[in-house]
C-alpha positions as MATLAB code, in Angstrom:
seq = 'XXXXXXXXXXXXXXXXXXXXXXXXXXXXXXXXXXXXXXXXXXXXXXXXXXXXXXXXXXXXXXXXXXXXXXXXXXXXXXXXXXXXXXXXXXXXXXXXXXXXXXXXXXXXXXXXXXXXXXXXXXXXXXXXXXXXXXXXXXXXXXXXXXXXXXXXXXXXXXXXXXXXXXXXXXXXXXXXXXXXXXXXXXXXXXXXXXXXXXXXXXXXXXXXXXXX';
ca = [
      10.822  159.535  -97.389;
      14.430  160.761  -98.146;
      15.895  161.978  -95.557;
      19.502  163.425  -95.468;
      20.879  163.338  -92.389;
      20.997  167.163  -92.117;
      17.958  166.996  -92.461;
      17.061  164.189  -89.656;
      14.688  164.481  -86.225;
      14.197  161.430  -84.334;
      13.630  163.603  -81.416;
       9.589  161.874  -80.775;
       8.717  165.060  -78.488;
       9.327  167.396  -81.771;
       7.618  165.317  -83.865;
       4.329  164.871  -81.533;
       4.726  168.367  -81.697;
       4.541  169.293  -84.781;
       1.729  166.637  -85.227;
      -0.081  168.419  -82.488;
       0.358  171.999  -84.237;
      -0.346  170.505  -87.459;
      -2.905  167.967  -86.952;
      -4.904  167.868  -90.286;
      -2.791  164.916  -91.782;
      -2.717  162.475  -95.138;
      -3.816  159.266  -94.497;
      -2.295  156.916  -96.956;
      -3.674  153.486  -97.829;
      -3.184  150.780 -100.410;
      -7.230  150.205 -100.805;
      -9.533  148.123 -103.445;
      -8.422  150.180 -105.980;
      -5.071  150.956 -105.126;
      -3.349  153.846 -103.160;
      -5.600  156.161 -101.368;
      -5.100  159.711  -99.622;
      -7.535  160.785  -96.752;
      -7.118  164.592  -95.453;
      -8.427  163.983  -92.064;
      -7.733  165.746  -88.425;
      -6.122  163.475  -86.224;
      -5.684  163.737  -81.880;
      -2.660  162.072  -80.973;
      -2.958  160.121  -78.057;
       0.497  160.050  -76.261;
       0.520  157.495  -73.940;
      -0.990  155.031  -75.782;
       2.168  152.175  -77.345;
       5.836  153.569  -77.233;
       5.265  156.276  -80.144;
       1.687  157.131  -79.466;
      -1.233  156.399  -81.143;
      -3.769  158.635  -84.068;
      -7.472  159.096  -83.395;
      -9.908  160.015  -85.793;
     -13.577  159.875  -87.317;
     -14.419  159.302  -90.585;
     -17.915  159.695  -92.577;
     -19.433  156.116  -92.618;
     -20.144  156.526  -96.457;
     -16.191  157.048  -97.091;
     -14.910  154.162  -98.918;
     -11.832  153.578  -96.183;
     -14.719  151.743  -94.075;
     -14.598  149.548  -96.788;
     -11.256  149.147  -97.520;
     -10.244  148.588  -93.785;
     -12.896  146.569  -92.556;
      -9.852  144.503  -91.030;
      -6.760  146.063  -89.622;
      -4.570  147.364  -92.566;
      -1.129  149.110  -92.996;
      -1.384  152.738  -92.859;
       1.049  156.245  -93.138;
       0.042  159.748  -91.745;
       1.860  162.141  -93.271;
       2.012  165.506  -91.126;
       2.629  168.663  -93.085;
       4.927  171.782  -91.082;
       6.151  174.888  -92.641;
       7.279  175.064  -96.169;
       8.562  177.683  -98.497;
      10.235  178.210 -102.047;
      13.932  178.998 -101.803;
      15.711  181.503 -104.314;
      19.154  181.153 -104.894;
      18.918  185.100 -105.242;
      19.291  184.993 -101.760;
      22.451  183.143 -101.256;
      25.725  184.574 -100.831;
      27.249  182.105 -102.599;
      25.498  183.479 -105.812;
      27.145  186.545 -105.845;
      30.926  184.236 -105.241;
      30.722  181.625 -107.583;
      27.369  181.284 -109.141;
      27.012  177.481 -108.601;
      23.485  177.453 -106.453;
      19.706  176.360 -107.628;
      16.837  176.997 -106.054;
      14.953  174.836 -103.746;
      11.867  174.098 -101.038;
      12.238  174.031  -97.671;
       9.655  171.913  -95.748;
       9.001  170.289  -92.733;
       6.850  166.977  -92.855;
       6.312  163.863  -90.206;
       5.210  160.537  -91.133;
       4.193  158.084  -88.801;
       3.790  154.690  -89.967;
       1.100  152.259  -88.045;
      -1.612  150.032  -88.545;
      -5.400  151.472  -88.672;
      -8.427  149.774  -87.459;
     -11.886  151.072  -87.575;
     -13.958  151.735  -84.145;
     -17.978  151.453  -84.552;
     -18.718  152.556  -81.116;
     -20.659  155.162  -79.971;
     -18.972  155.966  -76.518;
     -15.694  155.415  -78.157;
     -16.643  158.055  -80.417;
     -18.163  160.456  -78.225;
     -14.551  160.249  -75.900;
     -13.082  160.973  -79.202;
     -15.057  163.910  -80.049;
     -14.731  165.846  -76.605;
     -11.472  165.418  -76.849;
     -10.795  166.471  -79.967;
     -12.927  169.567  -79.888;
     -11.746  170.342  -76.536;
      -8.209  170.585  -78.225;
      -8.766  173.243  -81.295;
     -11.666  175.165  -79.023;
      -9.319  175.817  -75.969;
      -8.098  179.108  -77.664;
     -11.441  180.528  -78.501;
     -13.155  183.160  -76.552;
     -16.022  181.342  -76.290;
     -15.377  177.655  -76.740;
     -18.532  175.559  -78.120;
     -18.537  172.245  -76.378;
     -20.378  169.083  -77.667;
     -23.197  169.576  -75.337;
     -24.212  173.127  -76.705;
     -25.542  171.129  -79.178;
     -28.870  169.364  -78.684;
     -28.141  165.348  -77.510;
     -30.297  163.597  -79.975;
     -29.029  165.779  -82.874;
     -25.613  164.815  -81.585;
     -26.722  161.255  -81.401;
     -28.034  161.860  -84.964;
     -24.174  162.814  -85.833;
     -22.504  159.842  -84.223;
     -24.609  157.557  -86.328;
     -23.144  158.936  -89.396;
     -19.616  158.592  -88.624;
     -17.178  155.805  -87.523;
     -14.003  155.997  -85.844;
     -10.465  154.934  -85.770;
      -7.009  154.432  -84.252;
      -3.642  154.344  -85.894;
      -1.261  153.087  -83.598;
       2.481  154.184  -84.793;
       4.971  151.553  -84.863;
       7.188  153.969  -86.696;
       8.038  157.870  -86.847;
      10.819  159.742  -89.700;
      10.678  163.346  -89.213;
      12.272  165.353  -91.888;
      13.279  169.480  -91.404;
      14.931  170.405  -94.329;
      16.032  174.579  -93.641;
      18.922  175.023  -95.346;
      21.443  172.855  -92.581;
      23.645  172.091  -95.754;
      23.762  175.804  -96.146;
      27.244  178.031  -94.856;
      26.060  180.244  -92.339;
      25.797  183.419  -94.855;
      23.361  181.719  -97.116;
      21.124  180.693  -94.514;
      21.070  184.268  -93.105;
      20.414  185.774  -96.655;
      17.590  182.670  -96.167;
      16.185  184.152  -93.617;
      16.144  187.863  -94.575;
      14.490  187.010  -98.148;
      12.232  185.007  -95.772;
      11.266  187.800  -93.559;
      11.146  190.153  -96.783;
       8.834  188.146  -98.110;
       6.087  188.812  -95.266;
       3.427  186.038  -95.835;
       2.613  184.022  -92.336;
       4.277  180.242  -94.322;
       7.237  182.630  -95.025;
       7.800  183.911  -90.953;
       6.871  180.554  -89.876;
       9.901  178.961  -92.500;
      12.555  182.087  -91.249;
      11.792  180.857  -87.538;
      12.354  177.317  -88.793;
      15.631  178.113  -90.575;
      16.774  180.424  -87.344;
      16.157  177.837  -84.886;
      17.878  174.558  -86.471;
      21.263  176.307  -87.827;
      23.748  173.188  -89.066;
      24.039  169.945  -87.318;
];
């Protein structure tokens, strides 16, 4: 990934946190028959290595069993706010002309190598956890054991699990640092304007990281 260094976070608290906000991620691998993308929810397990470690389940009919029945090189690519970027909204327009448009994004990619897990307790861990997480906020959270055991045991068979531990994290926030201060205002306006929940979420982005 390109990253500017406007555009730079090496901060590893922001970036857990946007992986923790964010957590259905790309899993990139060079498989049997070449690159492969998985779109899979991760838990990040902080204290697990220096950068953390991903935890996940897969079907046991996806082809990634296959292609890492032994340890292989992975990427999980984390995906933030993003949002086109007029140049109608630029104050700079209106002075000289000289502006395109752009996207502003936000994206983490942590770099580590994935091995599968084919254990059921392993699994199970994983699971609580994991629901425990995106459940927390609902009014009535459904746990694992609402569920009848052997169907759950049923379940389990089906799927396998793994771990990515990260040897490496980039973060990248591109919101219009390289911006003067009146064009990222007039981004954030159009932003607001444009009143769609990606378009808020980019205006906060934009308001909170300013130049560096």
């Amino acid at each position: 990934m390109h990253i500017p260094a406007a555009f730079s976070e090496t901060r590893i608290d922001v970036m857990w946190n946007l992986m923790r906000e964010h957590p259905l991620a790309t899993l990139v691998i060079a498989g049997e028959r070449g690159l492969d993308a998985h779109h899979l929810p991760m838990y990040l397990e902080k204290h697990q290595g220096p950068s953390g470690a991903l935890h996940g389940h897969i079907a046991r009919a996806n082809r990634l069993v296959a292609d890492c029945a032994q340890p292989s090189d992975a990427l999980a690519v984390f995906h933030g706010p993003e949002a086109y970027i007029t140049p109608s909204w630029y104050a700079t327009k209106r002075e000289t002309g000289k502006v395109v448009p752009t996207w502003n994004y936000v994206a983490v990619h942590a770099h580590g190598r994935l091995r599968l897990i084919d254990d059921s307790q392993w699994l199970h861990a994983h699971l609580e956890r994991l629901v425990g997480e995106h459940e927390a906020g609902e009014t009535t959270p459904w746990k694992i054991s609402d569920a009848p055991a052997d169907y759950i045991e049923t379940m389990l068979r089906g799927i396998v699990g793994f771990e990515l531990e990260i040897v490496r994290l980039e973060g990248k926030w591109k919101a219009s640092q390289n911006h003067p201060a009146a064009n990222r205002e007039g981004v954030i306006d159009g932003l607001r304007r444009r009143a769609t929940p990606a378009a808020q979420a980019m205006a906060d982005v934009v308001r909170e990281r300013g130049p560096r």
